[in-house]
Coordinates of C-alpha atoms and ligand atoms in Angstrom, one line a residue:
X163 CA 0.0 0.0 0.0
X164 CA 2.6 2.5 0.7
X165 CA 4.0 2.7 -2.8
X166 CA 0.8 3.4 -4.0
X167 CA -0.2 5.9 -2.2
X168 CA 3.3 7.2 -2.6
X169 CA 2.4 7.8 -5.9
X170 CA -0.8 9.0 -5.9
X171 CA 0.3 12.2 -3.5
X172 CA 3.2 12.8 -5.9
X173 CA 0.7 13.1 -8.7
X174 CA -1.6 15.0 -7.0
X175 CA 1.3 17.6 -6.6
X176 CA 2.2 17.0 -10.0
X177 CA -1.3 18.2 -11.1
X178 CA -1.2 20.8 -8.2
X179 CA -4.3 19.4 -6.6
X180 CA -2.5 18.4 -3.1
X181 CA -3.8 19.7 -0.4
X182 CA -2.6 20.2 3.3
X183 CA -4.1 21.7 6.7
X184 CA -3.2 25.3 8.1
X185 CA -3.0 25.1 11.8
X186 CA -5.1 28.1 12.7
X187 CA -4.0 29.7 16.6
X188 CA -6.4 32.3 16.8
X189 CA -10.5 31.3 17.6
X190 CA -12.9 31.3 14.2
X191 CA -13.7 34.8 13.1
X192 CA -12.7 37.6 9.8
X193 CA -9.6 37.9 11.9
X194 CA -7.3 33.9 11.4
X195 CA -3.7 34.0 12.8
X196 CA -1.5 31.4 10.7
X197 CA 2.3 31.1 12.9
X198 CA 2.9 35.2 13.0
X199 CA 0.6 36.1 10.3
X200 CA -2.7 37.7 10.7
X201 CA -5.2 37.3 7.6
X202 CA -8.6 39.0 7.0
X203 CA -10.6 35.7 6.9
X204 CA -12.9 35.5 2.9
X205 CA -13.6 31.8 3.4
X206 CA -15.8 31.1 6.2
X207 CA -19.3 29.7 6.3
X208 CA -19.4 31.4 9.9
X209 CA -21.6 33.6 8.0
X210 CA -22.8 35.7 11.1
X211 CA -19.3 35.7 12.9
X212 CA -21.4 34.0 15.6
X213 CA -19.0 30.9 15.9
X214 CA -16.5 32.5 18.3
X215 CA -19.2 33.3 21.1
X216 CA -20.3 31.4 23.9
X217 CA -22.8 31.5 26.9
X218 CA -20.9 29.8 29.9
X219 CA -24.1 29.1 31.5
X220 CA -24.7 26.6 28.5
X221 CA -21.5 24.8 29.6
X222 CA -22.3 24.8 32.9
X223 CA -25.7 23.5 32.5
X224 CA -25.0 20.5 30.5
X225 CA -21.1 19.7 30.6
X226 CA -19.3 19.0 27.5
X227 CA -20.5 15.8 26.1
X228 CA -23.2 14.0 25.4
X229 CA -22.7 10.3 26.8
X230 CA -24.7 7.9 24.5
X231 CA -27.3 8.2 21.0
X232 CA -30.6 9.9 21.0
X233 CA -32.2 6.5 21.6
X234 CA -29.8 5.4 24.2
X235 CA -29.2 8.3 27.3
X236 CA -28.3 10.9 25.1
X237 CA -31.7 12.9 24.4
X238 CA -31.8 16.0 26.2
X239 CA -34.8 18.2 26.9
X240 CA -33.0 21.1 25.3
X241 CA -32.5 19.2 21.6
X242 CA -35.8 18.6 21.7
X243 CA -36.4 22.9 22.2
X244 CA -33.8 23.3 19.8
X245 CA -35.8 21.1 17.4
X246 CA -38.9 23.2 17.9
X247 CA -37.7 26.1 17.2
X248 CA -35.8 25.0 14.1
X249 CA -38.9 23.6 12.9
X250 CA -40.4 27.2 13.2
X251 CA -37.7 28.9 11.4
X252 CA -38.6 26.1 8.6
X253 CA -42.4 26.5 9.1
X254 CA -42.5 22.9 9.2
X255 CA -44.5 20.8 11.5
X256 CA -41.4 19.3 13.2
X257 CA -37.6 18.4 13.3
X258 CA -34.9 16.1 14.1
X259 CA -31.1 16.7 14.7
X260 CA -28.2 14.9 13.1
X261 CA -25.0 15.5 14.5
X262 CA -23.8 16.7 10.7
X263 CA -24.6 18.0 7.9
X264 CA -23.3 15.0 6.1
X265 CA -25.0 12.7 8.4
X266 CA -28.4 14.3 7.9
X267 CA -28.0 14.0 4.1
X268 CA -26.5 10.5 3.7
X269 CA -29.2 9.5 6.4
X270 CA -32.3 11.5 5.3
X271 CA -31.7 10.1 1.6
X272 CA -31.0 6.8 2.5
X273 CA -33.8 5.9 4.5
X274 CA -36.7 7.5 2.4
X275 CA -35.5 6.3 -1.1
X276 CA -35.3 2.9 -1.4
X277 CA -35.4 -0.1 -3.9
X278 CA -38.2 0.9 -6.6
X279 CA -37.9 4.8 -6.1
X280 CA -36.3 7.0 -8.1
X281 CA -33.9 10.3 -7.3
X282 CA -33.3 13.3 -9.4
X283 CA -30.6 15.0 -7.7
X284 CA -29.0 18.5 -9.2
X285 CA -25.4 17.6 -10.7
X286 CA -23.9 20.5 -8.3
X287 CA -25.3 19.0 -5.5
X288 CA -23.2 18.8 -1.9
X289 CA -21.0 15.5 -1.8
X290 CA -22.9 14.3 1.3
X291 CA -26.2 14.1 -1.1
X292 CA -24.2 12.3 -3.6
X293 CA -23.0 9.9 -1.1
X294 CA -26.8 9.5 0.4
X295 CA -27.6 9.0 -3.1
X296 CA -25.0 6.7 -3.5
X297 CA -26.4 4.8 -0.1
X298 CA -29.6 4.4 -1.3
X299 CA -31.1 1.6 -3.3
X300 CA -33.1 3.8 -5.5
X301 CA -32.7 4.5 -9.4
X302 CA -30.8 7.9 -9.6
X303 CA -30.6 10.3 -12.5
X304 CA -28.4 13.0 -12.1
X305 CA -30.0 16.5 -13.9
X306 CA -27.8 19.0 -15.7
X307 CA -27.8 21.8 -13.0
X308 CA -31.2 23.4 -12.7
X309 CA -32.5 22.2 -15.7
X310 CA -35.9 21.4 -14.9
X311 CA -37.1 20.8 -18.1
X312 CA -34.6 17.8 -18.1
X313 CA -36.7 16.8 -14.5
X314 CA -39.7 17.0 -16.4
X315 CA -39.3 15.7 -19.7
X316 CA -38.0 12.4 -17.2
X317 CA -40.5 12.1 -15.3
X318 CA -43.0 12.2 -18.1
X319 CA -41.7 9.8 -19.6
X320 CA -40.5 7.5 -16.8
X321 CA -42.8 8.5 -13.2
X322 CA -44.9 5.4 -13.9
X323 CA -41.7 3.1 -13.5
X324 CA -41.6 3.5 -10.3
X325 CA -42.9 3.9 -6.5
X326 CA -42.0 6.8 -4.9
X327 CA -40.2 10.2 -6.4
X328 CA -37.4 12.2 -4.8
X329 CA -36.1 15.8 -6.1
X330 CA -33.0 16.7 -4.1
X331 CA -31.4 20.1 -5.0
X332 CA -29.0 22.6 -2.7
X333 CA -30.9 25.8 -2.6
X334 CA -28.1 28.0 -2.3
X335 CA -25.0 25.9 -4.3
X336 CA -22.2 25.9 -2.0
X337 CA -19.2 26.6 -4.9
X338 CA -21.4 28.9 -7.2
X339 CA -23.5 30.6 -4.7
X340 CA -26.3 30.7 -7.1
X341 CA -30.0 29.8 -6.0
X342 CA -32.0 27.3 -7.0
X343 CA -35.6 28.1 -8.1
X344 CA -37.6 26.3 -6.0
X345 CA -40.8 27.5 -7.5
X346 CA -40.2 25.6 -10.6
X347 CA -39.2 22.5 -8.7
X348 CA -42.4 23.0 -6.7
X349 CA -44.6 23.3 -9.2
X350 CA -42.7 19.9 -10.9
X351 CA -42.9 18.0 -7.6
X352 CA -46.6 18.8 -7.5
X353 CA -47.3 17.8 -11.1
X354 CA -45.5 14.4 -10.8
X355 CA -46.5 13.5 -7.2
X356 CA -42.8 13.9 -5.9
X357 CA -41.0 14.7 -2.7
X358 CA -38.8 18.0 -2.5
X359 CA -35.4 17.3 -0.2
X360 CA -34.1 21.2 0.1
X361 CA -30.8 21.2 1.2
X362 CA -30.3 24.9 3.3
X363 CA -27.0 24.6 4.5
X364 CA -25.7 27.6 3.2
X365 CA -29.2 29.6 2.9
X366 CA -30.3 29.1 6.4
X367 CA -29.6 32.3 8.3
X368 CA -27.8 34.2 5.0
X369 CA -30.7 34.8 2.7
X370 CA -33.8 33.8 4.9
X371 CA -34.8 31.1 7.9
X372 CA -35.4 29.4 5.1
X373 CA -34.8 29.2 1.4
X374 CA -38.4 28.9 0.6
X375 CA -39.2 32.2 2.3
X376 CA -37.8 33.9 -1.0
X377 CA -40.5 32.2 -3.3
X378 CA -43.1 32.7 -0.6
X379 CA -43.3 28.5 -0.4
X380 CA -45.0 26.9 2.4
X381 CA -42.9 23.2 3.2
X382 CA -46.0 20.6 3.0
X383 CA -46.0 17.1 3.7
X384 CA -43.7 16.2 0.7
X385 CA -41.4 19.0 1.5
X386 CA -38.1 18.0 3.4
X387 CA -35.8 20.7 4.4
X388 CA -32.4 19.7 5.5
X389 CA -30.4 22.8 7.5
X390 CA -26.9 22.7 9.3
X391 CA -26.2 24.5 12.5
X392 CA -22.2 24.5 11.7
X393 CA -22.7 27.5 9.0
X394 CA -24.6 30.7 9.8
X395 CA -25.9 29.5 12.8
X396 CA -22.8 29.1 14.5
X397 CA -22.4 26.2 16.1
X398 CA -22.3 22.3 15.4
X399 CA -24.4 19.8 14.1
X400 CA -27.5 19.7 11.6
X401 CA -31.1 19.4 11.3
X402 CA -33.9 18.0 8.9
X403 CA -37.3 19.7 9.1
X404 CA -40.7 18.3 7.7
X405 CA -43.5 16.5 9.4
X406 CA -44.0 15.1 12.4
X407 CA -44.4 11.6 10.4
X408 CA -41.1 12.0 8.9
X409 CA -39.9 12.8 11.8
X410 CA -41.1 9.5 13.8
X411 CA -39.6 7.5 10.9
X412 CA -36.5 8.7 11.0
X413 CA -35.6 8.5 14.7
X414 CA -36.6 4.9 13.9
X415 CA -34.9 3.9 10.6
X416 CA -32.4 6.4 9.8
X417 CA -29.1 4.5 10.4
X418 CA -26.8 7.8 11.0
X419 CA -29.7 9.3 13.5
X420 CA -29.5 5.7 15.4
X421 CA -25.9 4.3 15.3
X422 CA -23.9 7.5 16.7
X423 CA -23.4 9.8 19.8
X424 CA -25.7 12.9 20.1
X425 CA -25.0 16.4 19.5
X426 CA -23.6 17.5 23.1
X427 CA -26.9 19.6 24.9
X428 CA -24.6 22.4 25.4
X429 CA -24.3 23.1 21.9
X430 CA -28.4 22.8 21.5
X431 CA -28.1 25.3 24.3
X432 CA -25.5 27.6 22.5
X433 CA -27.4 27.0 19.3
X434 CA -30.9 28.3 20.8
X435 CA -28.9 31.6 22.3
X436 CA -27.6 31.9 18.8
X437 CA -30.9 31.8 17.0
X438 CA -31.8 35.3 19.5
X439 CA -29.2 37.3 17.3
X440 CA -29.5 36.1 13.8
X441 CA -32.4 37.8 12.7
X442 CA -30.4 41.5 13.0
X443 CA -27.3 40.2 11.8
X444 CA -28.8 38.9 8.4
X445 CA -30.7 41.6 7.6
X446 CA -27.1 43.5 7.5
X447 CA -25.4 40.8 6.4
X448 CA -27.7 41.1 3.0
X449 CA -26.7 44.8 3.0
X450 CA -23.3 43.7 2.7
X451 CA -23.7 41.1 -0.6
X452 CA -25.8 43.6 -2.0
X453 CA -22.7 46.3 -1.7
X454 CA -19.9 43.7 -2.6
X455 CA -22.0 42.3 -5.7
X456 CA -22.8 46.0 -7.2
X457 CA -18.9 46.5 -7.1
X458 CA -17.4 43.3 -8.0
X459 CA -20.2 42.0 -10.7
X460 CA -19.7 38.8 -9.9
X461 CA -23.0 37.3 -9.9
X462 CA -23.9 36.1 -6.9
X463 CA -27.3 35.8 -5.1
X464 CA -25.7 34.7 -1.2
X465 CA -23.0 35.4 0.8
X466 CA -20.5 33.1 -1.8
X467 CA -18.8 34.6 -4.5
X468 CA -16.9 32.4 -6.8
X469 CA -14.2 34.0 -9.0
X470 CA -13.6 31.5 -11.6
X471 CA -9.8 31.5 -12.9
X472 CA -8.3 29.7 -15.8
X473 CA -6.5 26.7 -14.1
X474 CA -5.4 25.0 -10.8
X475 CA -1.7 27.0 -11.0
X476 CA -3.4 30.4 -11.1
X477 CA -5.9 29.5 -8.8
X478 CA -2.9 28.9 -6.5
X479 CA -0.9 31.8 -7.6
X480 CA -4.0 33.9 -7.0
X481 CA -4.5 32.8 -3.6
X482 CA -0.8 33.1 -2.8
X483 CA -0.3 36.4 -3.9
X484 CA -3.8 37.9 -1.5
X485 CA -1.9 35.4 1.1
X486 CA 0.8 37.4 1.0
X487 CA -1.6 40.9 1.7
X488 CA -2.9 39.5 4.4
X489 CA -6.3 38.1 2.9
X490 CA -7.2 34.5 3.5
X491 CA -9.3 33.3 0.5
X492 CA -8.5 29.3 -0.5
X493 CA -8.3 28.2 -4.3
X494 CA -11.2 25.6 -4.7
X495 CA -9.5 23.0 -7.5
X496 CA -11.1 19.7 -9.2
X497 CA -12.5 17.4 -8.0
X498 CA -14.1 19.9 -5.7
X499 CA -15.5 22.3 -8.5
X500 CA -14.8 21.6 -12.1
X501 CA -13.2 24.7 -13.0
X502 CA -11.0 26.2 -10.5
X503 CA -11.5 29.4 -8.5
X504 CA -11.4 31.5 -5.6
X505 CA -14.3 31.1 -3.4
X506 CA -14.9 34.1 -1.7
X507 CA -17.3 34.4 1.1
X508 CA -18.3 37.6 3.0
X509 CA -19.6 37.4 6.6
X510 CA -21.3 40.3 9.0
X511 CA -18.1 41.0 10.4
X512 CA -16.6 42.6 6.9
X513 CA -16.5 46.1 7.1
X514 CA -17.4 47.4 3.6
X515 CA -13.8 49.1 3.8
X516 CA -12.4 45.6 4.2
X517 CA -14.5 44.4 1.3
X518 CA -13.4 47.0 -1.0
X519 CA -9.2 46.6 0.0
X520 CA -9.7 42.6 -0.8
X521 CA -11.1 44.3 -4.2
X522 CA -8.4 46.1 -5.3
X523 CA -5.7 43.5 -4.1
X524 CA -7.8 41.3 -6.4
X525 CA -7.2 44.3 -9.0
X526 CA -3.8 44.1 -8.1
X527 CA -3.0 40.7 -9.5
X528 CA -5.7 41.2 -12.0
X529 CA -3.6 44.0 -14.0
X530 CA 0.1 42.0 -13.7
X531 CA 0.7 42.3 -10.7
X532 CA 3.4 39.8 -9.8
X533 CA 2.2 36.8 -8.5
X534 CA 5.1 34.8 -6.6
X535 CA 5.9 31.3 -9.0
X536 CA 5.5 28.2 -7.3
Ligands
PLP2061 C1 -21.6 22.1 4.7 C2 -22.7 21.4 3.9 C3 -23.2 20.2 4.3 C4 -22.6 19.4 5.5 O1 -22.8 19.9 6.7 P1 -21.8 19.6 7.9 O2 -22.6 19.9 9.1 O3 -20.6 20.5 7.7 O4 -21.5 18.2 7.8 C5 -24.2 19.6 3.7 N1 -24.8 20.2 2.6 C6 -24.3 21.4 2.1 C7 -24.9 22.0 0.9 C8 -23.2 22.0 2.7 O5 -22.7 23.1 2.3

């Protein structure tokens, strides 16, 4: 085995798609220390630089860990208000927490589709869908991205073929920071008697409480709304939001709800404090996309702006050369994206000044200036 993967991490360096880990000494925030150098932070998902703060009393209350599964000892009266209240933000009729993201998604998928269903599931979708989607026993097609006519030109032809029908889409795409328009996929999943899995990892907290807010969409019984609590919200962990049936099957089938240790209560805690200062901070946060987007005219509808570059090398040269300004924006290379760029993403605590300065540095190597070789 060693030779192998020898070779493989010489080729990925070879192809300049290795990748290491930056040991970060200061706490999450705009502001990272890296060894003795301070950066002005464009990468986080910490979208309303509420990741740093902390209510001791939350700590005190509950202790650090959690002890056992849900099902086990590990169900706390405070996930369950946690789960209340993210099912309000959701308007949905109730919700269940996942200790990730990528647990909620492999699980969520996994359990509902099964042999005899079929899955339609956007091509830019998050890895952890395609890894549900690769769990589950279900036909998948994989749709150009957002091409709905694609969905429904499928499904006329092919609903009949099978049981039960599952449109999974990202609502706001985590690389491209586009949205997707739900009231098209709506409108589909009505027509063709499907179920709507929304995945609002990177909407929740950014550009509503929920995605479907923009479209002024109510979630109904065949609407499932998977939400993290790691991104805007803060803290750790995930959710998925729908009914209160959903909700009953999962805590008794879904495999990565069962077979793991529980979200910690103090972070439940932490996570319901949280939830008292979002609203504000969005509704300035939006003021703040709106600003950067009208001066940058990269199109972006959230809080991510990808600047799309011509290859891995300047990707890396790029993010090298704002490295050395003090800005901390990471090149996104294949497989991650297929074309690479720099993924910017803005957060409350930008100042506009700040967001301008990463601007013109931007300009800076835009117009020749010199990029160090590596
Ligand atoms: C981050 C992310 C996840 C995974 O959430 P974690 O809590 O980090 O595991 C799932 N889906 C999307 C679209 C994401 O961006």
């Amino acid at each position: 085995m060693r030779e192998r993967v020898e070779r493989e991490i010489e080729k990925l360096k070879e192809l300049n798609l290795y990748r290491d880990l930056k040991d970060i000494e200061s706490p999450p925030g705009k502001k990272l220390r890296i060894g003795k150098v301070e950066l002005l932070n464009f990468s986080s998902n910490d979208y309303l630089g509420l990741a740093k703060e902390y209510d001791c009393e939350c700590l005190r209350k509950w202790g650090a860990g959690s002890g056992a599964s849900r099902l086990i000892c590990g169900n706390f009266k405070v996930h369950r208000d946690l789960e209340k209240e993210l099912a309000k933000i959701k308007r949905c009729q109730d919700s269940l927490l996942f200790s990730t993201g990528y647990m909620a998604n492999l699980g969520v998928i996994s359990t509902l589709a099964e042999e005899k269903d079929l899955i339609l599931s956007d091509e830019l979708n998050h890895a952890s869908i395609i890894d549900g989607c690769r769990l589950s026993k279900a036909e998948k097609v994989i749709y150009p991205h957002k091409d709905y006519s694609f969905v429904k030109e499928f499904l006329k032809k092919n609903r009949h073929k099978y049981r039960d029908c599952f449109i999974i889409t990202d609502s706001v795409f985590s690389m491209d920071g586009d949205i997707a328009p739900l009231d098209e996929l709506f409108k589909v999943k009505d027509e063709f008697g499907c179920v709507l899995i929304v995945d609002d990892a990177h909407a929740t907290g950014v550009i509503g409480y929920s995605s479907l807010e923009l479209f002024g969409l109510e979630p109904d019984e065949n609407t499932v709304i998977v939400g993290t609590l790691g991104k805007a919200l803060g803290t750790f962990g995930a959710f998925v939001s729908g009914s209160s049936q959903l909700r009953e099957y999962l805590i008794n089938r879904c495999r990565t709800f069962i077979y793991t240790t529980a979200l910690p209560p103090f972070i439940a805690c932490q996570t319901l404090k949280n939830l008292e200062k979002v609203k504000g901070r969005m509704e300035e946060l939006k003021e703040k996309i709106s600003f950067f987007r009208e001066f940058t005219k990269i199109e972006s509808e959230s809080a991510i702006f990808p600047l799309i570059v011509e290859d891995e090398a300047t990707a890396l040269r790029l993010s090298n050369y704002l490295f050395e300004r003090g800005f901390f924006v990471p090149a996104i290379r294949p497989p991650t994206v297929k074309k690479s760029r720099l993924r910017i993403t803005i957060t409350w605590e930008h100042t506009k000044e700040e967001l301008k300065q990463l601007w013109s540095a931007i300009d800076g190597f835009m117009k020749g200036g010199r990029a160090p070789e590596i």
